[in-house]
């Protein structure tokens, strides 16, 4: 399987995975900052999905449930001066798909 960054750069040439300790806390939502400060990936995922639940619990309950079961990793990314969350999700065929 190809490297995550190699795959992502097919779509955004200047995309970068971001180390949370290297950015100004004011550049991203405080909930994101707290979540990405977590060293344990399980807690990081739980914290990010709790944000989804906070704002879209009823409307996206099936999506949130699916994500709890299938997210394997989340990353903070940056390209074109904007920050976003990259979700690495295990598909039914066992492959990892990336969603922003």
mmCIF file of C-alpha atoms in Angstrom:
data_model
loop_
_atom_site.group_PDB
_atom_site.id
_atom_site.type_symbol
_atom_site.label_atom_id
_atom_site.label_comp_id
_atom_site.label_asym_id
_atom_site.label_seq_id
_atom_site.Cartn_x
_atom_site.Cartn_y
_atom_site.Cartn_z
ATOM 1 C CA UNK A 1 0.000 0.000 0.000
ATOM 2 C CA UNK A 2 1.324 3.380 -0.901
ATOM 3 C CA UNK A 3 2.351 5.939 1.654
ATOM 4 C CA UNK A 4 -0.500 8.109 2.983
ATOM 5 C CA UNK A 5 1.188 11.361 1.963
ATOM 6 C CA UNK A 6 1.983 10.068 -1.520
ATOM 7 C CA UNK A 7 -1.681 9.202 -1.978
ATOM 8 C CA UNK A 8 -2.895 12.564 -0.658
ATOM 9 C CA UNK A 9 -0.472 14.509 -2.839
ATOM 10 C CA UNK A 10 -2.240 13.191 -5.917
ATOM 11 C CA UNK A 11 -5.003 15.615 -4.941
ATOM 12 C CA UNK A 12 -3.177 18.377 -3.061
ATOM 13 C CA UNK A 13 0.485 18.813 -3.961
ATOM 14 C CA UNK A 14 1.408 20.807 -0.872
ATOM 15 C CA UNK A 15 -0.514 18.823 1.762
ATOM 16 C CA UNK A 16 1.248 18.238 5.081
ATOM 17 C CA UNK A 17 0.547 16.168 8.163
ATOM 18 C CA UNK A 18 0.711 18.588 11.085
ATOM 19 C CA UNK A 19 2.246 18.053 14.499
ATOM 20 C CA UNK A 20 -0.162 19.707 16.933
ATOM 21 C CA UNK A 21 2.728 20.924 19.085
ATOM 22 C CA UNK A 22 4.090 22.970 16.183
ATOM 23 C CA UNK A 23 1.071 25.189 15.488
ATOM 24 C CA UNK A 24 -0.506 28.170 17.191
ATOM 25 C CA UNK A 25 -3.527 27.105 19.249
ATOM 26 C CA UNK A 26 -5.498 29.999 17.717
ATOM 27 C CA UNK A 27 -5.314 28.514 14.212
ATOM 28 C CA UNK A 28 -7.728 25.636 14.872
ATOM 29 C CA UNK A 29 -10.849 25.153 17.008
ATOM 30 C CA UNK A 30 -10.035 24.591 20.671
ATOM 31 C CA UNK A 31 -11.898 21.245 20.626
ATOM 32 C CA UNK A 32 -9.599 20.039 17.840
ATOM 33 C CA UNK A 33 -6.549 21.230 19.727
ATOM 34 C CA UNK A 34 -7.538 19.326 22.867
ATOM 35 C CA UNK A 35 -8.293 16.184 20.854
ATOM 36 C CA UNK A 36 -5.019 16.220 18.942
ATOM 37 C CA UNK A 37 -3.027 16.780 22.124
ATOM 38 C CA UNK A 38 -4.122 13.273 23.171
ATOM 39 C CA UNK A 39 -1.295 10.773 22.720
ATOM 40 C CA UNK A 40 -3.604 7.745 22.735
ATOM 41 C CA UNK A 41 -5.266 7.391 19.323
ATOM 42 C CA UNK A 42 -8.412 5.846 20.850
ATOM 43 C CA UNK A 43 -8.983 8.900 23.031
ATOM 44 C CA UNK A 44 -8.166 11.204 20.134
ATOM 45 C CA UNK A 45 -10.788 9.498 17.963
ATOM 46 C CA UNK A 46 -13.323 9.534 20.807
ATOM 47 C CA UNK A 47 -12.754 13.257 21.377
ATOM 48 C CA UNK A 48 -13.156 14.133 17.702
ATOM 49 C CA UNK A 49 -16.309 12.032 17.357
ATOM 50 C CA UNK A 50 -17.727 13.641 20.490
ATOM 51 C CA UNK A 51 -17.580 16.922 18.552
ATOM 52 C CA UNK A 52 -19.676 15.296 15.807
ATOM 53 C CA UNK A 53 -22.137 14.114 18.462
ATOM 54 C CA UNK A 54 -22.309 17.548 20.035
ATOM 55 C CA UNK A 55 -23.494 19.191 16.816
ATOM 56 C CA UNK A 56 -25.094 16.416 14.739
ATOM 57 C CA UNK A 57 -26.008 13.553 17.051
ATOM 58 C CA UNK A 58 -29.509 12.924 15.733
ATOM 59 C CA UNK A 59 -28.997 13.718 12.051
ATOM 60 C CA UNK A 60 -25.771 11.715 11.692
ATOM 61 C CA UNK A 61 -26.240 8.993 14.308
ATOM 62 C CA UNK A 62 -25.679 6.143 11.810
ATOM 63 C CA UNK A 63 -22.600 7.833 10.363
ATOM 64 C CA UNK A 64 -21.172 8.477 13.819
ATOM 65 C CA UNK A 65 -21.790 4.866 14.825
ATOM 66 C CA UNK A 66 -20.038 3.652 11.662
ATOM 67 C CA UNK A 67 -17.086 5.930 12.358
ATOM 68 C CA UNK A 68 -16.730 4.689 15.943
ATOM 69 C CA UNK A 69 -16.460 1.155 14.589
ATOM 70 C CA UNK A 70 -14.190 1.801 11.603
ATOM 71 C CA UNK A 71 -11.880 4.785 12.127
ATOM 72 C CA UNK A 72 -8.319 3.578 12.520
ATOM 73 C CA UNK A 73 -6.553 6.936 12.624
ATOM 74 C CA UNK A 74 -7.138 10.659 12.441
ATOM 75 C CA UNK A 75 -4.600 13.271 11.432
ATOM 76 C CA UNK A 76 -4.465 17.022 11.399
ATOM 77 C CA UNK A 77 -3.540 18.178 7.904
ATOM 78 C CA UNK A 78 -2.772 21.514 6.270
ATOM 79 C CA UNK A 79 -2.752 22.647 2.671
ATOM 80 C CA UNK A 80 -3.165 26.043 1.056
ATOM 81 C CA UNK A 81 -3.004 27.632 4.509
ATOM 82 C CA UNK A 82 -6.067 25.764 5.790
ATOM 83 C CA UNK A 83 -6.298 23.098 8.476
ATOM 84 C CA UNK A 84 -8.522 20.060 8.267
ATOM 85 C CA UNK A 85 -8.998 16.609 9.775
ATOM 86 C CA UNK A 86 -8.110 13.517 7.779
ATOM 87 C CA UNK A 87 -10.039 10.383 8.742
ATOM 88 C CA UNK A 88 -8.489 6.997 7.903
ATOM 89 C CA UNK A 89 -11.382 4.543 7.776
ATOM 90 C CA UNK A 90 -11.275 0.805 7.314
ATOM 91 C CA UNK A 91 -13.601 -0.307 4.500
ATOM 92 C CA UNK A 92 -15.429 -3.633 4.343
ATOM 93 C CA UNK A 93 -12.743 -4.998 1.988
ATOM 94 C CA UNK A 94 -10.066 -4.243 4.590
ATOM 95 C CA UNK A 95 -8.539 -1.331 2.683
ATOM 96 C CA UNK A 96 -8.049 2.054 4.302
ATOM 97 C CA UNK A 97 -9.904 4.972 2.741
ATOM 98 C CA UNK A 98 -9.136 8.602 3.507
ATOM 99 C CA UNK A 99 -11.781 11.255 4.068
ATOM 100 C CA UNK A 100 -11.404 14.906 4.899
#
